[in-house]
XYZ file of C-alpha atoms in Angstrom:
588
model
C 25.448 5.318 -2.735
C 27.321 2.228 -1.921
C 25.708 -0.490 -3.845
C 22.831 -2.777 -2.225
C 24.890 -5.784 -3.856
C 28.262 -5.001 -2.370
C 30.560 -7.942 -1.307
C 31.766 -8.023 2.201
C 35.196 -6.658 1.745
C 33.364 -3.488 0.080
C 30.898 -3.409 2.992
C 33.687 -3.364 5.496
C 35.181 -0.460 3.607
C 32.151 1.711 4.001
C 31.821 0.978 7.962
C 29.587 -2.016 7.579
C 30.194 -4.828 9.942
C 30.899 -7.619 7.614
C 29.308 -10.113 10.103
C 25.997 -8.380 9.735
C 26.214 -8.654 5.889
C 27.135 -12.541 6.313
C 23.938 -12.867 8.537
C 21.917 -11.171 5.817
C 23.377 -13.442 3.054
C 23.073 -16.448 5.146
C 19.231 -15.879 6.067
C 18.719 -15.335 2.469
C 20.526 -18.479 1.504
C 18.599 -20.287 4.204
C 15.257 -18.949 2.985
C 15.858 -20.250 -0.447
C 17.536 -23.780 0.187
C 16.497 -24.749 3.597
C 14.074 -27.734 4.109
C 13.065 -25.691 7.167
C 10.471 -22.902 7.978
C 11.973 -20.450 5.610
C 11.903 -22.612 2.176
C 9.667 -20.651 -0.400
C 7.065 -23.086 -1.864
C 7.557 -24.668 -5.332
C 6.835 -22.309 -8.364
C 4.917 -25.325 -9.801
C 2.439 -24.676 -7.526
C 1.702 -21.269 -8.755
C 1.214 -22.202 -12.304
C -1.841 -23.929 -12.119
C -3.193 -25.337 -15.284
C -0.036 -24.373 -17.100
C 1.922 -26.711 -19.238
C 5.620 -26.972 -19.375
C 7.324 -24.507 -22.017
C 10.083 -25.049 -24.452
C 13.240 -23.060 -23.919
C 12.151 -19.708 -25.587
C 13.883 -18.980 -28.870
C 14.372 -15.564 -28.107
C 17.160 -16.378 -25.687
C 19.154 -17.444 -28.593
C 18.948 -14.341 -30.679
C 21.800 -11.828 -30.983
C 19.097 -8.973 -30.653
C 17.802 -10.226 -27.502
C 21.266 -10.682 -25.600
C 22.579 -7.322 -26.838
C 19.443 -5.498 -25.401
C 19.820 -7.735 -22.200
C 23.816 -6.810 -21.860
C 22.672 -2.934 -22.173
C 19.994 -3.505 -19.379
C 22.164 -5.113 -17.051
C 24.736 -2.387 -17.591
C 22.205 0.314 -16.886
C 20.973 -1.658 -13.710
C 24.438 -2.069 -12.441
C 25.453 1.412 -13.122
C 22.182 2.880 -11.492
C 22.656 0.850 -8.329
C 26.425 1.809 -8.206
C 25.822 5.514 -7.929
C 27.902 6.960 -5.114
C 26.033 10.106 -3.696
C 27.578 11.846 -0.997
C 25.403 12.231 2.268
C 28.122 13.640 4.513
C 26.640 16.893 4.131
C 23.804 15.843 6.322
C 24.850 15.504 10.121
C 23.953 12.125 11.993
C 21.114 12.703 14.295
C 21.369 13.812 17.743
C 18.782 13.112 20.310
C 15.746 10.655 19.792
C 15.508 8.741 16.458
C 12.831 6.454 14.871
C 13.017 3.402 12.697
C 9.377 2.383 11.112
C 9.469 -0.830 9.463
C 6.455 -1.242 7.343
C 5.250 -4.635 6.516
C 2.940 -4.170 3.331
C -0.347 -6.164 3.558
C 0.364 -7.962 6.838
C -2.874 -10.140 7.554
C -3.443 -9.724 11.167
C -5.024 -13.216 11.829
C -1.960 -15.011 10.292
C 0.310 -12.817 12.165
C -1.514 -13.802 15.437
C -1.198 -17.532 14.420
C 2.728 -17.080 13.572
C 3.164 -15.299 16.802
C 1.398 -17.777 19.005
C 3.272 -20.738 16.982
C 6.761 -18.802 17.979
C 7.516 -18.227 14.375
C 8.249 -14.561 14.881
C 10.746 -14.557 17.667
C 12.182 -11.124 16.914
C 8.592 -9.258 16.887
C 7.486 -11.347 19.654
C 10.382 -10.123 21.931
C 9.684 -6.579 21.035
C 5.900 -6.922 22.094
C 6.998 -8.435 25.284
C 8.795 -5.137 26.325
C 6.814 -2.576 24.384
C 3.485 -1.481 23.011
C 1.401 -3.969 21.184
C -1.641 -2.773 19.461
C -3.854 -6.030 18.660
C -6.369 -4.080 16.136
C -4.304 -1.130 14.530
C -7.038 0.587 12.433
C -5.850 1.424 8.854
C -6.683 4.350 6.693
C -9.631 4.087 4.235
C -9.104 3.315 1.755
C -6.738 0.834 2.779
C -3.824 1.580 0.495
C -0.083 1.329 0.282
C 1.597 4.804 0.091
C -1.479 6.759 1.333
C -1.738 4.512 4.336
C 1.848 5.694 5.143
C 1.073 9.192 5.870
C -0.375 8.830 9.283
C 2.616 7.127 10.546
C 5.078 10.119 9.538
C 2.694 13.029 10.400
C 0.226 11.917 13.102
C -2.761 12.876 10.928
C -5.267 11.155 9.164
C -4.452 10.165 5.517
C -7.535 12.064 4.159
C -5.670 15.108 5.253
C -2.570 14.340 3.017
C -4.045 16.258 -0.240
C -4.411 12.665 -2.192
C -7.002 10.242 -1.537
C -5.190 6.961 -2.577
C -2.797 5.310 -5.086
C -5.202 6.578 -7.739
C -7.724 9.564 -7.710
C -9.283 12.125 -10.230
C -8.484 15.655 -9.801
C -11.110 17.540 -11.292
C -9.149 20.848 -10.976
C -6.751 20.110 -13.720
C -6.922 20.386 -17.464
C -4.534 17.416 -17.979
C -3.073 14.579 -15.839
C -6.612 14.254 -13.897
C -5.973 10.588 -13.005
C -3.387 10.857 -10.215
C -1.833 7.432 -10.815
C 1.077 7.066 -8.509
C 1.919 3.310 -9.724
C 4.929 2.716 -11.744
C 7.035 5.481 -12.971
C 4.631 8.185 -11.973
C 5.053 7.473 -8.178
C 7.387 10.646 -8.273
C 4.200 12.714 -8.231
C 3.022 11.510 -4.754
C 5.198 13.790 -2.727
C 4.379 16.756 -5.099
C 0.667 16.275 -4.631
C 0.947 16.146 -0.921
C -0.471 19.341 1.018
C 2.270 21.831 2.282
C 0.091 22.614 5.357
C 1.302 19.466 7.235
C 4.983 18.667 7.683
C 5.847 14.995 7.969
C 8.668 13.816 10.079
C 11.495 13.763 7.410
C 10.778 17.506 6.929
C 10.541 18.272 10.596
C 14.213 16.696 11.012
C 15.925 19.666 9.760
C 19.636 19.353 8.870
C 19.735 15.689 10.102
C 20.428 12.932 8.080
C 17.364 10.817 7.062
C 16.612 7.713 4.827
C 13.760 5.475 3.552
C 13.847 2.209 1.614
C 10.930 1.232 -0.867
C 8.501 4.333 -0.170
C 7.384 6.924 -2.273
C 5.493 8.928 0.567
C 8.687 10.329 1.865
C 8.513 14.015 1.056
C 11.961 15.925 2.205
C 13.632 12.612 3.221
C 17.515 13.030 2.444
C 18.599 9.603 1.060
C 15.839 7.628 -0.642
C 16.343 4.042 -2.283
C 14.078 1.747 -3.858
C 14.774 -1.785 -5.077
C 12.205 -1.414 -7.902
C 13.590 -3.938 -10.543
C 14.159 -6.612 -7.696
C 10.703 -6.137 -6.419
C 8.996 -6.517 -9.825
C 10.884 -9.654 -10.712
C 10.092 -11.036 -7.385
C 6.375 -10.111 -7.618
C 5.949 -11.748 -11.009
C 8.332 -14.771 -10.415
C 7.045 -17.409 -12.618
C 4.778 -15.291 -14.747
C 5.007 -13.947 -18.244
C 8.580 -13.301 -19.145
C 9.807 -13.190 -15.762
C 9.744 -16.846 -15.582
C 12.712 -17.311 -18.199
C 14.873 -14.490 -16.293
C 16.402 -16.755 -13.737
C 17.071 -19.331 -16.402
C 19.643 -17.137 -18.133
C 22.988 -18.495 -17.606
C 25.339 -16.501 -15.408
C 23.193 -13.568 -15.216
C 19.768 -14.870 -14.222
C 19.958 -14.668 -10.491
C 21.398 -11.381 -10.624
C 18.820 -9.726 -12.655
C 15.718 -11.564 -11.079
C 15.064 -11.874 -7.474
C 12.682 -13.995 -5.746
C 10.855 -12.416 -2.560
C 13.474 -13.611 0.119
C 16.424 -12.149 -1.998
C 14.368 -8.804 -2.582
C 13.863 -8.272 1.121
C 17.557 -9.242 2.101
C 18.566 -6.559 -0.456
C 16.107 -4.065 1.108
C 17.899 -4.804 4.567
C 21.435 -4.553 3.284
C 20.524 -0.912 1.879
C 18.803 -0.317 5.250
C 21.960 -1.214 7.339
C 24.135 0.905 4.998
C 21.863 3.757 5.695
C 21.815 3.106 9.526
C 25.232 3.473 9.971
C 24.835 7.222 9.338
C 22.276 7.424 12.309
C 19.186 8.677 10.741
C 16.932 10.874 12.586
C 13.901 9.138 10.841
C 14.431 5.842 8.965
C 11.605 4.157 7.005
C 11.815 0.616 5.742
C 9.297 -0.972 3.738
C 9.026 -4.776 3.383
C 6.688 -4.832 0.096
C 6.874 -8.601 -0.622
C 3.896 -9.769 1.410
C 1.460 -7.606 -0.304
C 2.731 -8.429 -3.627
C 2.919 -12.029 -3.011
C -0.830 -12.016 -2.089
C -1.710 -10.054 -5.320
C -0.300 -12.561 -7.514
C -0.460 -15.796 -5.619
C -3.100 -15.441 -2.973
C -2.399 -16.469 0.668
C -0.792 -19.764 1.013
C 2.390 -21.105 3.012
C 4.748 -19.018 0.844
C 3.091 -15.936 2.431
C 3.957 -17.128 5.932
C 7.565 -18.000 4.999
C 8.154 -14.391 3.533
C 6.814 -12.929 7.168
C 9.280 -15.138 8.683
C 11.905 -14.098 6.704
C 11.127 -10.309 7.347
C 11.126 -11.042 11.216
C 14.804 -12.543 10.852
C 15.944 -9.538 9.019
C 14.333 -7.131 11.583
C 16.477 -9.099 14.094
C 19.703 -8.353 12.074
C 18.892 -4.779 12.035
C 18.232 -4.523 15.896
C 21.788 -6.070 16.238
C 23.117 -3.373 14.123
C 21.293 -0.806 16.310
C 23.077 -2.255 19.218
C 26.458 -2.334 17.383
C 26.448 1.322 16.396
C 25.644 2.320 19.773
C 22.041 3.619 18.930
C 19.984 1.531 21.379
C 19.247 4.313 23.864
C 17.601 6.742 21.399
C 16.195 4.713 18.812
C 12.651 4.017 18.636
C 11.444 0.755 16.555
C 7.973 0.729 15.084
C 6.638 -2.207 13.081
C 3.353 -1.525 11.280
C 1.444 -2.401 8.325
C -0.665 -0.148 5.847
C -3.589 -2.976 5.546
C -4.582 -6.297 5.678
C -5.397 -8.634 2.795
C -8.353 -10.535 1.208
C -8.266 -13.339 -1.068
C -10.185 -13.122 -4.349
C -11.431 -15.678 -7.215
C -13.969 -13.354 -9.041
C -13.701 -10.004 -10.745
C -16.503 -7.316 -11.294
C -16.141 -5.845 -14.635
C -17.811 -2.538 -13.798
C -17.272 -0.535 -17.026
C -18.645 -3.344 -18.935
C -21.709 -3.536 -16.820
C -22.324 0.215 -16.876
C -22.228 0.291 -20.686
C -24.521 -2.571 -20.889
C -27.074 -1.754 -18.115
C -26.749 1.904 -17.678
C -25.761 3.002 -21.165
C -22.838 4.897 -19.598
C -19.211 4.950 -21.130
C -16.828 4.729 -18.218
C -13.181 5.105 -18.442
C -10.783 3.494 -15.968
C -7.213 4.022 -17.222
C -4.067 2.133 -16.864
C -3.320 -0.013 -13.671
C 0.403 1.043 -13.807
C 2.628 3.634 -15.733
C 5.633 1.522 -17.032
C 6.852 3.805 -19.858
C 6.318 7.549 -18.790
C 6.771 9.312 -15.588
C 4.429 12.057 -16.843
C 0.759 12.577 -15.885
C -0.340 14.338 -18.907
C -3.555 12.625 -20.497
C -5.721 15.699 -21.582
C -8.897 16.234 -20.046
C -10.567 16.887 -23.561
C -9.634 13.228 -24.496
C -12.472 12.153 -22.232
C -15.127 14.163 -24.039
C -17.007 11.144 -25.064
C -16.828 9.472 -21.878
C -19.562 9.736 -19.096
C -17.386 8.841 -16.018
C -13.999 7.677 -14.604
C -13.813 4.572 -12.594
C -10.748 4.814 -10.241
C -9.670 1.596 -8.457
C -7.766 1.431 -5.219
C -6.271 -2.052 -4.010
C -8.596 -3.612 -6.311
C -11.287 -3.874 -3.674
C -12.607 -0.160 -3.445
C -13.181 2.155 -6.150
C -14.116 5.740 -6.701
C -16.751 6.584 -9.415
C -16.364 10.341 -10.859
C -19.244 11.461 -13.316
C -19.726 14.056 -15.761
C -22.376 16.618 -15.001
C -24.668 16.661 -18.078
C -26.735 19.423 -16.896
C -23.612 21.902 -17.202
C -22.005 23.257 -20.309
C -19.687 20.703 -22.224
C -16.535 22.520 -21.353
C -17.649 22.605 -17.242
C -18.974 18.865 -17.274
C -15.800 17.287 -15.660
C -15.100 20.217 -13.525
C -17.110 19.923 -10.550
C -18.521 17.287 -8.116
C -21.800 15.648 -9.374
C -24.780 17.509 -7.379
C -26.232 14.922 -4.832
C -29.586 15.125 -6.457
C -28.160 13.767 -9.882
C -26.766 10.471 -7.952
C -30.113 9.404 -7.422
C -31.554 10.868 -10.605
C -29.084 10.748 -13.367
C -30.162 11.740 -16.787
C -29.350 9.011 -19.619
C -31.085 9.721 -22.790
C -34.685 10.135 -22.136
C -34.625 8.316 -18.761
C -33.247 8.967 -15.287
C -31.388 6.574 -13.222
C -30.887 5.937 -9.533
C -27.010 5.329 -9.757
C -26.597 4.552 -6.030
C -29.521 1.776 -5.985
C -28.313 0.250 -9.310
C -24.735 0.070 -8.324
C -25.414 -1.200 -4.857
C -27.441 -4.194 -6.393
C -24.740 -5.231 -8.708
C -23.188 -8.509 -7.989
C -20.127 -8.380 -6.029
C -20.562 -4.949 -4.801
C -20.636 -4.582 -0.880
C -21.102 -1.024 0.084
C -21.882 1.991 -2.012
C -21.520 5.424 -0.314
C -22.028 8.919 -1.402
C -22.783 12.479 0.012
C -26.567 13.553 0.220
C -27.952 16.893 -0.462
C -28.273 17.495 3.479
C -24.722 16.714 4.063
C -25.501 13.221 5.250
C -23.572 10.189 4.075
C -25.724 7.349 2.272
C -24.661 4.085 2.684
C -26.040 1.146 0.565
C -25.531 -2.493 0.464
C -27.557 -4.729 -1.573
C -31.044 -3.298 -0.974
C -30.222 -1.828 2.662
C -29.847 1.717 3.366
C -28.505 3.672 6.237
C -27.339 7.356 6.826
C -24.186 8.771 8.552
C -24.559 12.282 10.094
C -23.095 14.479 12.556
C -24.094 16.331 15.563
C -21.377 18.528 17.862
C -18.406 16.759 16.302
C -20.051 13.280 17.141
C -21.155 10.780 14.366
C -24.402 9.011 14.125
C -25.102 5.878 12.265
C -28.996 5.743 11.346
C -30.180 2.743 9.870
C -33.133 3.571 7.355
C -33.974 0.356 5.698
C -31.721 -2.688 6.918
C -28.359 -2.253 8.593
C -25.480 -2.397 5.767
C -22.838 -2.318 8.705
C -24.564 -5.300 10.629
C -23.830 -2.966 13.959
C -25.696 -3.901 17.262
C -28.560 -1.868 18.797
C -26.193 -0.175 21.076
C -24.459 1.711 18.125
C -27.275 2.599 16.214
C -29.134 6.503 16.210
C -26.701 7.466 18.899
C -24.186 10.221 18.938
C -20.628 8.971 19.758
C -17.157 10.367 19.536
C -14.561 8.843 17.611
C -13.084 7.082 20.561
C -16.150 5.273 21.481
C -16.446 4.364 17.815
C -12.898 2.819 17.942
C -13.508 0.965 21.203
C -17.187 -0.228 20.360
C -16.338 -1.296 16.624
C -12.851 -2.490 16.637
C -13.567 -6.323 16.635
C -16.557 -6.025 14.264
C -16.783 -7.067 10.783
C -16.451 -3.249 9.704
C -14.169 -1.611 12.344
C -14.108 2.020 12.671
C -16.168 2.410 9.262
C -18.304 5.324 10.494
C -15.525 7.904 11.057
C -13.575 6.501 8.193
C -16.375 6.944 5.945
C -17.235 10.321 6.875
C -13.713 11.518 6.892
C -13.332 10.402 3.253
C -16.449 11.613 1.767
C -16.071 15.004 3.112
C -12.466 15.112 1.391
C -11.932 17.646 -1.547
C -11.580 15.710 -4.803
C -13.323 12.510 -3.518
C -15.241 10.465 -6.019
C -19.251 11.207 -6.519
C -19.708 7.412 -5.491
C -17.342 5.458 -3.460
C -17.874 1.613 -3.572
C -16.170 -1.601 -2.021
C -16.472 -5.177 -3.214
C -17.842 -8.220 -1.622
C -15.604 -10.632 0.071
C -14.016 -12.789 -2.731
C -14.502 -10.345 -5.491
C -12.327 -7.436 -6.835
C -13.168 -4.727 -8.998
C -10.387 -4.921 -11.516
C -11.248 -7.217 -14.153
C -8.502 -8.055 -16.465
C -6.815 -4.702 -15.254
C -3.369 -5.849 -14.078
C -0.028 -6.181 -16.264
C 1.528 -9.484 -16.761
C -1.059 -11.384 -14.852
C -4.594 -9.862 -15.944
C -6.551 -10.589 -12.661
C -5.082 -10.560 -9.041
C -5.507 -13.271 -6.528
C -5.818 -10.947 -3.598
C -6.224 -7.379 -2.808
C -7.201 -4.905 -0.235
C -8.509 -1.074 -0.188
C -11.849 -2.151 1.497
C -13.547 -1.838 4.988
C -13.927 -5.205 6.373
C -12.012 -6.503 9.307
C -9.438 -8.501 7.623
C -8.355 -5.429 5.412
C -8.825 -2.775 7.928
C -7.115 -4.175 11.010
C -3.374 -4.784 11.305
C -0.886 -5.201 14.057
C 1.129 -2.138 15.461
C 4.494 -2.677 17.589
C 6.493 -0.075 19.172
C 9.518 -0.069 21.499
C 11.772 2.503 22.701
C 14.305 2.311 25.835
C 11.556 4.167 27.991
C 8.325 2.695 27.054
C 6.400 0.166 29.442
C 5.147 -3.191 28.164
C 1.482 -2.590 27.277
C -1.113 -4.258 25.236
C -3.945 -2.099 23.740
C -6.916 -3.365 21.914
C -7.279 -0.793 19.107
C -5.585 2.378 18.057
C -5.757 4.225 14.757
C -2.580 4.732 12.519
C -2.710 8.339 13.098
C -2.725 7.755 16.833
C 0.352 5.698 16.516
C 2.058 8.613 14.272
C 1.303 10.895 17.036
C 3.066 8.747 19.687
C 6.103 8.402 17.338
C 6.158 12.393 16.484
C 6.044 13.132 20.399
C 8.874 10.931 21.057
C 11.075 12.581 18.387
C 9.789 16.062 19.871
C 7.893 16.978 16.552
C 4.438 16.772 18.134
């Protein structure tokens, strides 16, 4: 693979226009040093309540420098791999590029668009399809939420249930955690019954940058280390890396440099005319997690807009304009948080239940091999997704000891769970916990029970239509015209797209019908997350996603190709947009 850090002369040798590379580096330089709109915020604003730290002594040690040199050599060697992709012919006919801006806040996007801060995307909107309220998958998760765009099917049909879920059918590696080095298992766990657009491209060259939802892709690149150093810039030991003489700026990137690096790689891939080209910009999501939403978040979005502009210039230069579809999408919105729910601690104190939650990220090993037998002293597993949604998997104490984890909890036990000499209504107890917004579980009659702080409703199905029935209060706060009536999915989409819980009824229904789903699904209230002291390097995040509220569920979708007519649409699901992409490519 040509290195993402190649200099101009090397880029010319492999066929990349040096002017495009110069423009990328100019944008990056501008983003870092300008007093204008692309300047990132001062790191001191991030380090609230922190005191200046002395230059660490370990930077002076021989051992430290020896290890650092080895790490740098490995990084440069890995980035310098030169694989041969010539065996895959360039695409013929329709092609598609999907830009996914991870964690794009829809309201901020609209404000920036109105203020003319996103000129490239605004131009695409003016001549193509613009969906104002694109509906994300639920849970609203990275990776999992990519699936509909490359298949045209809802993410619940993918065979996985988020970035983390618990597979009861295994005897080891039950927690399917795709965060960190174990991301390689996501593609392995996908169903074989649906082929994605990489697989359907056949012999043609396909490529991706920064995604692990890419089964069948021919050329896969990730900027993992650059992304990590950018995400945790100013935190833990990362704050010292850029201060290392000569090497600092090469081994530790900020968000602007990391996204520019991603685009350099994407341009190198583009010259081969990929049938399907996927490019993820992960920085908005990463920035929100660690720092929350402030002006720095907006600066990153503007920088990404500029990078997309460079890519479009390259599309024209390489003569791919007539065939290439361009989509700009997101997997979920974001929500700032300032309080954290310690669910496992609460469950032990209030319910006398011992709940495991596993690690947030697998840094050392790429194996998922924890033995199920190691959970013999636990009562349940709390599986976090996006930090604002979680699945609770419970042992069935009425079964033999060797089978207690193997099957979903019978619905009657959710409301009558044996703990010692007493029985607990788990749904009611959890729904009244401070910081919990919605609790959902499948009832004995097949309905979905939905609870919110003492309120109760059910969701049921009739002739493929879905009905939302308030029982005691109205957890989703829908109007009278949506209550106790059977509607198809199109009506639920059109009637709820701009409400507080858009398209929640179909999304909840589909998730709770999925094989492998937790016994109880819960989301957090605004301002809360469900991951107290969970995250590596920072402990608690300042922003998250995963839930069903409007600011998390709705995102913009933009699509352009030469034959499309300008159109503005109020709402569309991500699987419907994915279907349109597949139809353009001739796959669907």
